[in-house]
Coordinates of C-alpha atoms in Angstrom, one line a residue:
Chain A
X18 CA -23.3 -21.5 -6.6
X19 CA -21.1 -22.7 -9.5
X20 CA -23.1 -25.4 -10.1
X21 CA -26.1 -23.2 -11.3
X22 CA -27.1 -23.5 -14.9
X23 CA -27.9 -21.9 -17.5
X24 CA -27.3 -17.7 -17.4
X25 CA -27.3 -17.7 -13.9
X26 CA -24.1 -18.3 -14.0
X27 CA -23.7 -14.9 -15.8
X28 CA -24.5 -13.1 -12.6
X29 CA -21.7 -11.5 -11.0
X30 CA -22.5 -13.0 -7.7
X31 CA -19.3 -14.7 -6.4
X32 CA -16.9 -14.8 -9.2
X33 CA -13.8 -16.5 -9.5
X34 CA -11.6 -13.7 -11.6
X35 CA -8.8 -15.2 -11.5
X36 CA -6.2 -14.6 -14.1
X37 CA -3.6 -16.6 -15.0
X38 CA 0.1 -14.8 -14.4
X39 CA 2.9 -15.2 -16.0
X40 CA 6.5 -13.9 -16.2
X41 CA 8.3 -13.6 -19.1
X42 CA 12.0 -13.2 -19.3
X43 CA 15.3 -13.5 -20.5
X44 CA 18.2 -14.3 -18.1
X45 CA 21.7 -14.5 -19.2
X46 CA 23.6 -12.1 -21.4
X47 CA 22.6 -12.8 -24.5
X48 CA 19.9 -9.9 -25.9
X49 CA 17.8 -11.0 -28.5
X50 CA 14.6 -10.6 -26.6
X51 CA 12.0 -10.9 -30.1
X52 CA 11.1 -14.2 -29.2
X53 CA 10.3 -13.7 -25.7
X54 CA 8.3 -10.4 -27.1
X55 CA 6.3 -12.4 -29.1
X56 CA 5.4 -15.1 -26.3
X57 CA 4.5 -12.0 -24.3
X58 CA 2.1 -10.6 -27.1
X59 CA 0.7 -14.0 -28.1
X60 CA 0.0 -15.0 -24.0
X61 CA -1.7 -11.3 -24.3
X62 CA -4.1 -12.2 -26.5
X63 CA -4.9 -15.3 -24.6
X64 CA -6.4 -13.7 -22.2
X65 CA -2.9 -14.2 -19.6
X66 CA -1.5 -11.1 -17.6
X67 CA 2.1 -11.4 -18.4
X68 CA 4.6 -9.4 -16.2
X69 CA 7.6 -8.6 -18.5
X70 CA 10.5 -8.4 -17.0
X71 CA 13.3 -7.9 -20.1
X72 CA 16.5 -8.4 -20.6
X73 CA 19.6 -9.6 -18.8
X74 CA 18.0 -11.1 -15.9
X75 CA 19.6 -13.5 -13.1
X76 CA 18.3 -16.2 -11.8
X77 CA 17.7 -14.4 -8.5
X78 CA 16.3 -11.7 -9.9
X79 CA 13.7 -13.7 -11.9
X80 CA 12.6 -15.8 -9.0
X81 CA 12.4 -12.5 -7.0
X82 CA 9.8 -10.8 -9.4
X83 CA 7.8 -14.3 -10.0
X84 CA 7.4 -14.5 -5.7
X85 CA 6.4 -10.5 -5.4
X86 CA 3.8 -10.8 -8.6
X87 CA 2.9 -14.2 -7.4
X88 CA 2.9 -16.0 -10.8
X89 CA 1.6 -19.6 -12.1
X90 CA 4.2 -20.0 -14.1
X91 CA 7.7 -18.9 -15.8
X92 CA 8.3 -18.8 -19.3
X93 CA 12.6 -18.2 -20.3
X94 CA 14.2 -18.0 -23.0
X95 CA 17.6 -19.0 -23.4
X96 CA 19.6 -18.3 -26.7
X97 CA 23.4 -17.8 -25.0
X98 CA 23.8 -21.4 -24.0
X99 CA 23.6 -21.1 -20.4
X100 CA 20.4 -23.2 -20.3
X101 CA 21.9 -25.8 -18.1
X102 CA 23.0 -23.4 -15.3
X103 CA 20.0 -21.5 -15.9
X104 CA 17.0 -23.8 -15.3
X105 CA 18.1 -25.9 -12.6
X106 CA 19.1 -22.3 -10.4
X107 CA 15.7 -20.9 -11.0
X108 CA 14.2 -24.4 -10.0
X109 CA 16.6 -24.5 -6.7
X110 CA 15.6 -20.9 -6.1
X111 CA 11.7 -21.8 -6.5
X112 CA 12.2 -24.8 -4.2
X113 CA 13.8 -22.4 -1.6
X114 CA 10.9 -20.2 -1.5
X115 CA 8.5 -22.9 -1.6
X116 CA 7.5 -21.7 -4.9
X117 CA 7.6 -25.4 -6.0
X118 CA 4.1 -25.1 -7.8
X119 CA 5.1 -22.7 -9.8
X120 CA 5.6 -24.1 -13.4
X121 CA 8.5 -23.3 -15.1
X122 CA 8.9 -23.7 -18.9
X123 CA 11.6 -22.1 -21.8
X124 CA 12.6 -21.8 -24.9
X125 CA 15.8 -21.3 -27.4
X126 CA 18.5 -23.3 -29.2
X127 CA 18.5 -26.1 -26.6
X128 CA 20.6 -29.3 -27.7
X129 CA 18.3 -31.8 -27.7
X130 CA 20.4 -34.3 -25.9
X131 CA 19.6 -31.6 -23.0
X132 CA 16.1 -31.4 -22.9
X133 CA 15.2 -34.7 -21.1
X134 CA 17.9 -33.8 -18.6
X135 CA 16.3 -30.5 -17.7
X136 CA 13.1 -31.9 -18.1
X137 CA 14.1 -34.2 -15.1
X138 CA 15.5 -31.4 -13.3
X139 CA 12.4 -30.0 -13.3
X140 CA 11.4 -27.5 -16.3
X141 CA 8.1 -28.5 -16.9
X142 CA 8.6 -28.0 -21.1
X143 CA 11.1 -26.7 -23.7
X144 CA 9.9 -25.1 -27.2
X145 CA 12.9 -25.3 -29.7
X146 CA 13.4 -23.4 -32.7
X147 CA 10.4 -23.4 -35.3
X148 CA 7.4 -24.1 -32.8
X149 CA 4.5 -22.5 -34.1
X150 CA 3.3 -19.9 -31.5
X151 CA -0.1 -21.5 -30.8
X152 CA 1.4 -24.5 -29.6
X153 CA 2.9 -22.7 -26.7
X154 CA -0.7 -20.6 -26.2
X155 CA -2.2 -24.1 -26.3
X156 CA 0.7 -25.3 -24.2
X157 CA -0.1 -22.7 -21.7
X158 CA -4.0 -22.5 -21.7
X159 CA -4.0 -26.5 -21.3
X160 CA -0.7 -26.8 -18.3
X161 CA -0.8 -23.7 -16.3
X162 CA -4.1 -22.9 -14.3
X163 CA -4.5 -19.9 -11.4
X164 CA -3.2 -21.3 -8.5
X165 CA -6.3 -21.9 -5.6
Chain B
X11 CA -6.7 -11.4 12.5
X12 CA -5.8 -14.2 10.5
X13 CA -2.4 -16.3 9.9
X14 CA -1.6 -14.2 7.0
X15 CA -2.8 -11.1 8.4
X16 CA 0.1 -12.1 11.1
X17 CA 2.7 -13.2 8.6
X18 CA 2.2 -9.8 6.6
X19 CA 2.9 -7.5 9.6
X20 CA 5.9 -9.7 11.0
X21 CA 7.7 -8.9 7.6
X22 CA 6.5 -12.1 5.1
X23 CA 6.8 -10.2 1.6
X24 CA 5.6 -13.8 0.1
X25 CA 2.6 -13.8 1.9
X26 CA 1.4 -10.3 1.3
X27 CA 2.4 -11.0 -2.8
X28 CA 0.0 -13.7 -2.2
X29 CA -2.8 -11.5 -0.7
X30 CA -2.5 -8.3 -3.0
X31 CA -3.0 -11.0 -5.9
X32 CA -5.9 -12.3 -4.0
X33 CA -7.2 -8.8 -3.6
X34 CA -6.8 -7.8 -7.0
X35 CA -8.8 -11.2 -8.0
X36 CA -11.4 -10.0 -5.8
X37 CA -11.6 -14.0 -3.6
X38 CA -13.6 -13.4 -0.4
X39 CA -11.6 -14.3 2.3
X40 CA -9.0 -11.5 0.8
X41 CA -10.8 -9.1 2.6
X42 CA -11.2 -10.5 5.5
X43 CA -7.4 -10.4 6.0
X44 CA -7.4 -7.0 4.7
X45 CA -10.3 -6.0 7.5
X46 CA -8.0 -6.9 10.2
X47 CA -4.8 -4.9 8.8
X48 CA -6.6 -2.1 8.0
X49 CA -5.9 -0.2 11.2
X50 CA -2.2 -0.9 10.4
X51 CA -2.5 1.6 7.5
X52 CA -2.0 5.6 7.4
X53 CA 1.3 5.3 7.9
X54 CA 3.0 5.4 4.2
X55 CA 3.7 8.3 2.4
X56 CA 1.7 7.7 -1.0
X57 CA 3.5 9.4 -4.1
X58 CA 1.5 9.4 -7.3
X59 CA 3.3 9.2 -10.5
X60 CA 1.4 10.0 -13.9
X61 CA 1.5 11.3 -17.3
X62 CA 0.9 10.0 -21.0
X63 CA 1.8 7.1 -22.4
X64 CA 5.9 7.0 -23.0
X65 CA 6.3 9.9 -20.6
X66 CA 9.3 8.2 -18.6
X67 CA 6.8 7.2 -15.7
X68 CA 8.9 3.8 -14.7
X69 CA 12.1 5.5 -15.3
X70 CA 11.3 8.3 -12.9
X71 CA 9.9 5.8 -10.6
X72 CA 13.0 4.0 -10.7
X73 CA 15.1 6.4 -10.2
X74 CA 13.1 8.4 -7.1
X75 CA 13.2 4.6 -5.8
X76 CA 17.0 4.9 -5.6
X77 CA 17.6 8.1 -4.1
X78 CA 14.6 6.9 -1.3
X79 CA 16.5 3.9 -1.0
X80 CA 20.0 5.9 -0.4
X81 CA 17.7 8.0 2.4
X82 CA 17.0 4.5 4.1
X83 CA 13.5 4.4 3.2
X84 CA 11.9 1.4 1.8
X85 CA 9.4 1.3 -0.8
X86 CA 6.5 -0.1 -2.3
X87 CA 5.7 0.2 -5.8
X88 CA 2.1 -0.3 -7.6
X89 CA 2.7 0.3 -11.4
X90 CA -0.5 -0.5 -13.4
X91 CA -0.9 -0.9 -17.3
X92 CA -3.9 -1.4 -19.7
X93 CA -5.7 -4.6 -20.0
X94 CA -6.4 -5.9 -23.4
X95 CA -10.0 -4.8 -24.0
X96 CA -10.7 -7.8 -26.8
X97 CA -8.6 -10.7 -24.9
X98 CA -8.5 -9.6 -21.0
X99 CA -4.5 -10.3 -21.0
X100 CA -2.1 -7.4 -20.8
X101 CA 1.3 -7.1 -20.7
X102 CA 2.9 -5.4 -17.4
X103 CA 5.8 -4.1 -18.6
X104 CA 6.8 -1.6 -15.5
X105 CA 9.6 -3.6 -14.0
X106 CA 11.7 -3.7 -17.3
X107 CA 12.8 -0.4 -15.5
X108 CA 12.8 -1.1 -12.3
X109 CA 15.4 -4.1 -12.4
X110 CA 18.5 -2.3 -10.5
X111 CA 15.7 -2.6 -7.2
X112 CA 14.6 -6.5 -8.2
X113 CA 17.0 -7.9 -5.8
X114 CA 16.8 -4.9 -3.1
X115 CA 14.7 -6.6 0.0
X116 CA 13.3 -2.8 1.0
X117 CA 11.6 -2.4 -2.3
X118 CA 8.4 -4.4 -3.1
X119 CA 7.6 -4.2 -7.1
X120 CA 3.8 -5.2 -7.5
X121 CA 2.6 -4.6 -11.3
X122 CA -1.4 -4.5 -11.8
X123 CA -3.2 -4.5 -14.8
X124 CA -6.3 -2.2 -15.2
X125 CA -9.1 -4.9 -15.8
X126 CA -11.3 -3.0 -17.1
X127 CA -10.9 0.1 -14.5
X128 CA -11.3 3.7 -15.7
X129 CA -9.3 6.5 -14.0
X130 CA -5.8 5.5 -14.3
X131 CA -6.1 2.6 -11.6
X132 CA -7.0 -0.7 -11.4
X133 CA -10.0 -1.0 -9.2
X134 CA -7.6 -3.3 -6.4
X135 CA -5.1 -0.3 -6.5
X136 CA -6.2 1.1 -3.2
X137 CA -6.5 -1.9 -1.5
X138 CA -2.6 -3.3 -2.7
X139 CA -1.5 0.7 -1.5
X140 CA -3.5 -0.3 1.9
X141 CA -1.4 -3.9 2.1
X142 CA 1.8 -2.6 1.6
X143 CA 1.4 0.0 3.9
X144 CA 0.4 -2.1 6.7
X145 CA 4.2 -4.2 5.5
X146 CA 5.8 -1.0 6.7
X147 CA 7.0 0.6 3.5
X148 CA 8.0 4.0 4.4
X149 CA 6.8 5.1 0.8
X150 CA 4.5 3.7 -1.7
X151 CA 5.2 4.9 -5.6
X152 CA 1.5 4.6 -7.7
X153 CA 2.1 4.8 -11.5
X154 CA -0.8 4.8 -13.1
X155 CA -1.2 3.7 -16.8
X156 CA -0.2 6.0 -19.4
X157 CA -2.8 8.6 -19.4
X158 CA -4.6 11.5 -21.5
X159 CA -7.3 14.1 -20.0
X160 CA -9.4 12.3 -17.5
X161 CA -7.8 10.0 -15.5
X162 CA -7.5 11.6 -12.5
X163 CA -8.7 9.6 -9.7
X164 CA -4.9 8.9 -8.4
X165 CA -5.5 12.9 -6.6
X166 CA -7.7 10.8 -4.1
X167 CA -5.2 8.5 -3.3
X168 CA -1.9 10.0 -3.3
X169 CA -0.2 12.7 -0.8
X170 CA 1.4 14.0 -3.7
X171 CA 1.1 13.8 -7.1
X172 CA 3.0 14.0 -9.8
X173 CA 2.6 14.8 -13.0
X174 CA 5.0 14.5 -16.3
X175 CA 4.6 16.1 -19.3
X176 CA 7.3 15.9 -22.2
X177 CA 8.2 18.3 -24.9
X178 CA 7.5 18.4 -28.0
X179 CA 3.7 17.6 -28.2
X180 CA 1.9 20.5 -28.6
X181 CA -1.2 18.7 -28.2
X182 CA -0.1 17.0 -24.9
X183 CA 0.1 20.5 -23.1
X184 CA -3.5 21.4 -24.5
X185 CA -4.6 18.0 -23.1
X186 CA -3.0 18.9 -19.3
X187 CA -5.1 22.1 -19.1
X188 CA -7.8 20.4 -17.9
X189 CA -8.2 17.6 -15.3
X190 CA -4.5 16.5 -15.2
X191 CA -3.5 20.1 -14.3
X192 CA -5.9 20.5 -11.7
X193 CA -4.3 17.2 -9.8
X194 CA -0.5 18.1 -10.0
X195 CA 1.0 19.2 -6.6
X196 CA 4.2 18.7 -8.8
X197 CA 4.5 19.3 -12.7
X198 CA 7.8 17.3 -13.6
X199 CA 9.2 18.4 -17.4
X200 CA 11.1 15.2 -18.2
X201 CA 12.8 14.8 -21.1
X202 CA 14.0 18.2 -20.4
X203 CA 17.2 17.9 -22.6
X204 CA 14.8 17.7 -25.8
X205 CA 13.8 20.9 -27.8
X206 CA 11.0 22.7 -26.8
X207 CA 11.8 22.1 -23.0
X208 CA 12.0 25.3 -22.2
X209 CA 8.7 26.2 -24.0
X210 CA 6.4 23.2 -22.5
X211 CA 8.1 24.6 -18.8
X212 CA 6.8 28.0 -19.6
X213 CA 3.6 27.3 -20.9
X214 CA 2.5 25.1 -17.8
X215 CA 4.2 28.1 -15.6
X216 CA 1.9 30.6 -16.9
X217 CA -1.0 27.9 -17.0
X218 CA -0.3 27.7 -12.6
X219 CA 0.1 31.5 -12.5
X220 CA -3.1 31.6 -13.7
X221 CA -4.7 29.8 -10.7
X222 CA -6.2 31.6 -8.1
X223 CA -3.8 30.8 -5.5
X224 CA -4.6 31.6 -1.5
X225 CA -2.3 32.9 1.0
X226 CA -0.6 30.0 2.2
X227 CA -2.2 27.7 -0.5
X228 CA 0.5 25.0 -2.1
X229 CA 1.2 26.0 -5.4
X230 CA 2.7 23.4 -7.8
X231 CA 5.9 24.6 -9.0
X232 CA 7.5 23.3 -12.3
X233 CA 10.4 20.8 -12.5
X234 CA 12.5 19.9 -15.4
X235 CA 14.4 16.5 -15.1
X236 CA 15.8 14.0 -17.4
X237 CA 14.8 10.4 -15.5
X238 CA 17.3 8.8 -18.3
X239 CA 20.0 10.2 -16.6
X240 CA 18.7 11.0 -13.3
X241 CA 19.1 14.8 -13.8
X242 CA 16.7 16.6 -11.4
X243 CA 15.7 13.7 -9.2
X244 CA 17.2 15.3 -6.4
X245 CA 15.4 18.5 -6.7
X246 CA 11.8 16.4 -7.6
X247 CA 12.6 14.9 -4.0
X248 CA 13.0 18.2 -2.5
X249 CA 9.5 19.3 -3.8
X250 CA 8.4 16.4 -2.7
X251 CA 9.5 16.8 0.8
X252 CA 8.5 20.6 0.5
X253 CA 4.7 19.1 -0.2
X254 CA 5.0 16.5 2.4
X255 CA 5.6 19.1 4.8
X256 CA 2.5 21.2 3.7
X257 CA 0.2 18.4 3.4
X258 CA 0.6 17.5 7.1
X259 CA 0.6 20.8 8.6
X260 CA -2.5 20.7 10.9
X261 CA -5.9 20.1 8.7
X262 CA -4.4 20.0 5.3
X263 CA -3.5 16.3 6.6
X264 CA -7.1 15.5 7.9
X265 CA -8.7 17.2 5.1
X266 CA -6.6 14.3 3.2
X267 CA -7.0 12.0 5.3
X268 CA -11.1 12.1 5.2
X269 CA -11.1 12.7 1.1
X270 CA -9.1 9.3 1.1
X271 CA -11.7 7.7 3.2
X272 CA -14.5 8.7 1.2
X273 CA -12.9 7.5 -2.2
X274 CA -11.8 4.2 -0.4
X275 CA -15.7 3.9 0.9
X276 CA -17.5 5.1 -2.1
X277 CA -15.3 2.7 -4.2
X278 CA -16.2 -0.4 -2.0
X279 CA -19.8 0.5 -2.1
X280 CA -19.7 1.3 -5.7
X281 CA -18.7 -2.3 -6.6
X282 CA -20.8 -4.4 -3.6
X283 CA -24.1 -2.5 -4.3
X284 CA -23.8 -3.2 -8.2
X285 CA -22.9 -6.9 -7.2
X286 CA -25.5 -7.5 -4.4
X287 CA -28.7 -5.7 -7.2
X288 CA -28.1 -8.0 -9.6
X289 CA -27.7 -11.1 -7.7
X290 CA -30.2 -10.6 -5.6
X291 CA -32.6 -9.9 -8.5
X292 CA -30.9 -12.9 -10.3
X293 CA -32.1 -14.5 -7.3
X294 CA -35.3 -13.7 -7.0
X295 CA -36.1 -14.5 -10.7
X296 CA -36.3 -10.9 -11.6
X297 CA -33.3 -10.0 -13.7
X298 CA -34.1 -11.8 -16.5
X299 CA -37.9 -11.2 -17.0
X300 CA -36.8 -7.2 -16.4
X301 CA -33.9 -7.4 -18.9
X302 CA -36.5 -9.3 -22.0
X303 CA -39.1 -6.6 -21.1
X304 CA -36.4 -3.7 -21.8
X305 CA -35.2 -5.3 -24.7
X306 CA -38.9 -5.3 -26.0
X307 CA -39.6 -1.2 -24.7
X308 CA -42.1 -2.4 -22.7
X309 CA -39.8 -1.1 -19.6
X310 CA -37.2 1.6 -19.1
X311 CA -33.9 1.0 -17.2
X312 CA -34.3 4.1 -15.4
X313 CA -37.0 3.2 -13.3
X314 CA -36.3 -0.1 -13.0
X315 CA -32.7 1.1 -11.2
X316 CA -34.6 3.5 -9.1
X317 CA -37.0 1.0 -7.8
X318 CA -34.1 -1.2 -7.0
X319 CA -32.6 1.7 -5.2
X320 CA -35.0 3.4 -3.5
X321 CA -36.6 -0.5 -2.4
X322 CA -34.0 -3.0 -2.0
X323 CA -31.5 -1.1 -0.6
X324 CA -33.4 1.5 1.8
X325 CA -35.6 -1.6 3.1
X326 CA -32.5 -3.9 3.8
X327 CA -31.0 -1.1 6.0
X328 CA -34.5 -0.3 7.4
X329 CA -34.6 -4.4 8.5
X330 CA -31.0 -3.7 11.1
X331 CA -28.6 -4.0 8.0
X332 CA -29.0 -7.9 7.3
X333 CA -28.0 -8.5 4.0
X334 CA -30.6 -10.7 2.2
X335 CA -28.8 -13.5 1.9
X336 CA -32.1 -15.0 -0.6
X337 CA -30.3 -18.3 -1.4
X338 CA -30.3 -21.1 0.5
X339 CA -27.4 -21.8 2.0
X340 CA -27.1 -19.1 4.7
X341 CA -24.0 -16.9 5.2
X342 CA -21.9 -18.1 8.4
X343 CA -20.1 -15.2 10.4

């Protein structure tokens, strides 16, 4: 059926309305959350469903919300320095809950020396200071899809 | 019934996040789980939560979460914001004031987004209600999105309902005398330690005095709280329980009980007939030659929809209530 062309297409026969979910947050103790606002409003108006969690988050609480709202993908960001406790928990939690799939991605004052080594751990892909916001919309729209 | 129909009633909180997503992006076999734990439902108590935009909604939820929590109950939140009319994202902000419950294995957090839905729900709301009360949850919290005059279709779903009102908009109690009065069991004054408390309390008093009340009918009373500081949860509770009690004294609860049904089957119907019209006119090669000749006057939609109605649908049920399946590949059961 998706195979039809043209407008048929258009007709609201079986559709596939899946949206893509995502949860933004900020673990750790640090509490400048205007970055992570603006990933949340830019992911908004590309068309993603963003479940905002805020502020001062664990690790266990983050992976918590992600399995209950069942999300494609995490977006963190990390400006207290804790990124290298931070990313490899939530990736040990997601393994756990065989949440694997799940693709987990951040941002903040990351060293860069650190960014292959989380990379390897897992995150999926770190934005540092002074990325222009479409290239984590692009980022998003290209990497993470609705999961089957 | 289905492996995750199993998994959801032997306690697998992943699995029923994975179906109440399904559900809410309307895939097919979704429902067919949902089919088989529907007689697993009626058991929650459904609390409605709703009010204007900024109103403390989450923050009451929260904090009635708690004190159900300290009872032994476990709950089930649905909290449901806007969708993004121009880009179809949204941002589902409830939990920011939930997060004292994030790591508490008795309370499920699902946030919806409306998707388009009028009323105050999001068109899946009553099915993720109907999963999570076949999970067990003793309770199941709805906050709707922030509303204004209209959105009143939680009544249908909910035991009880809440609704808040804050002081200091005269506007927002003129807005509550329609529609969103009508639906309170419970009127909750939050923000109560804020000027003009006192006066919004009064006002919605005499507004319910004004109602024409029978003997033994359930009239909302009027609560002042301040969710902030949990001040007056403990009282809302007792309401609550007060309303509970009346709601399933002998007929009230039936009377529910069928209302719920109707909304749950009207809904269904509402979406599947307006689905199955247009594809099966799509199908036929009809929708498009119909929708050219409206565009040119030459025909009105009026009659167009009551041929479709008074045709397809009456002569399908009239046939032993095969669907038409008109394309090719025929439906397997």
């Amino acid at each position: 059926m998706a195979t039809a062309k043209g407008n048929r297409a258009a007709a609201p026969t079986k559709k596939a309305a899946r949206k893509v979910r995502i949860l933004v947050g900020k673990p750790g103790l640090d509490g400048h959350d205007r970055g992570a606002k603006i990933i949340a409003r830019a992911l908004r108006d590309a068309g993603v469903e963003v479940i905002y969690t805020g502020l001062h988050q664990t690790p266990e609480m983050i992976v918590s919300a992600a399995a209950q709202e069942d999300v494609d993908g995490i977006g963190l960001s990390i400006l207290s320095g804790a990124h290298n406790y931070l990313f490899p928990r939530i990736i040990q939690l997601l393994r756990e809950k065989k949440m694997g799939d799940v693709v987990l991605f951040g941002g903040g004052i990351i060293p860069d020396d650190d960014i292959p080594k989380l990379k390897k751990k897992g995150v999926d892909r770190m934005f540092t200071p002074g990325t222009p916001i479409q290239e984590i919309v692009d980022y998003v729209n290209e990497r993470i899809r609705p999961r089957k | 019934m289905d492996a995750a129909g199993k998994e959801i009633l032997a306690g697998n909180d992943r699995a029923a996040a994975r179906l109440m997503r399904d559900l809410d992006d309307e895939i097919p076999a979704a429902i067919r789980t949902l089919k088989a734990l529907y007689r697993h439902t009626g058991r929650a108590y459904i609390l409605g939560v709703t009010g204007s935009p900024g109103a403390g909604k989450s923050t009451l939820v929260n904090r009635i979460t708690t004190h159900l929590r300290k009872r032994g109950k476990s709950v089930g939140i649905v909290a449901i914001d806007p969708t993004s009319p121009f880009s179809g994202g949204a941002i589902l902000g409830d939990r920011i004031r939930m997060q004292q419950h994030a790591l508490d294995e008795g309370v499920f957090i699902k946030s919806l987004a409306t998707r388009g839905h009028l009323g105050g729900l999001s068109r899946s709301t009553i099915d993720i209600v109907n999963v999570m009360d076949a999970m067990g949850k003793d309770v199941i919290l709805i906050e709707t999105v922030g509303v204004g005059q209209d959105e009143v279709e939680i009544v249908k779903v909910a035991h009880t309902n809440l609704v808040l009102v804050v002081p200091g908009l005269g506007d927002d109690i003129q807005a509550i005398k329609a529609g969103i009065l009508e639906i309170a069991d419970i009127f909750v004054v939050n923000k109560s330690d804020r000027d003009g408390a006192d006066k919004a309390k009064r006002e919605i008093e005499t507004m319910v005095s004004m109602g024409d009340f029978k003997e033994g009918e359930w009239k909302p009373p009027v609560l002042s709280a301040v969710a902030a500081t949990d001040k007056g949860t403990v009282e809302l509770l007792e309401a609550v329980d007060r309303h509970q009690e009346y709601i399933y004294r002998e007929g009230n609860l039936s009377r529910y009980r069928r209302e719920k049904a109707r909304v749950e089957l009207v809904e269904i119907l509402k979406t599947r007939l307006i689905e199955k019209a247009v594809s099966d006119l799509d199908a036929c090669g009809l929708l498009e030659p119909l929708l050219a000749d409206m565009a040119k006057k030459r025909k009105d939609p009026y009659t167009i929809s009551e041929k479709v109605v008074d045709h397809s649908f009456a002569f399908h049920l009239l046939n032993g209530g095969k669907p038409g399946s008109v394309k090719g590949k025929g439906k397997r059961r």
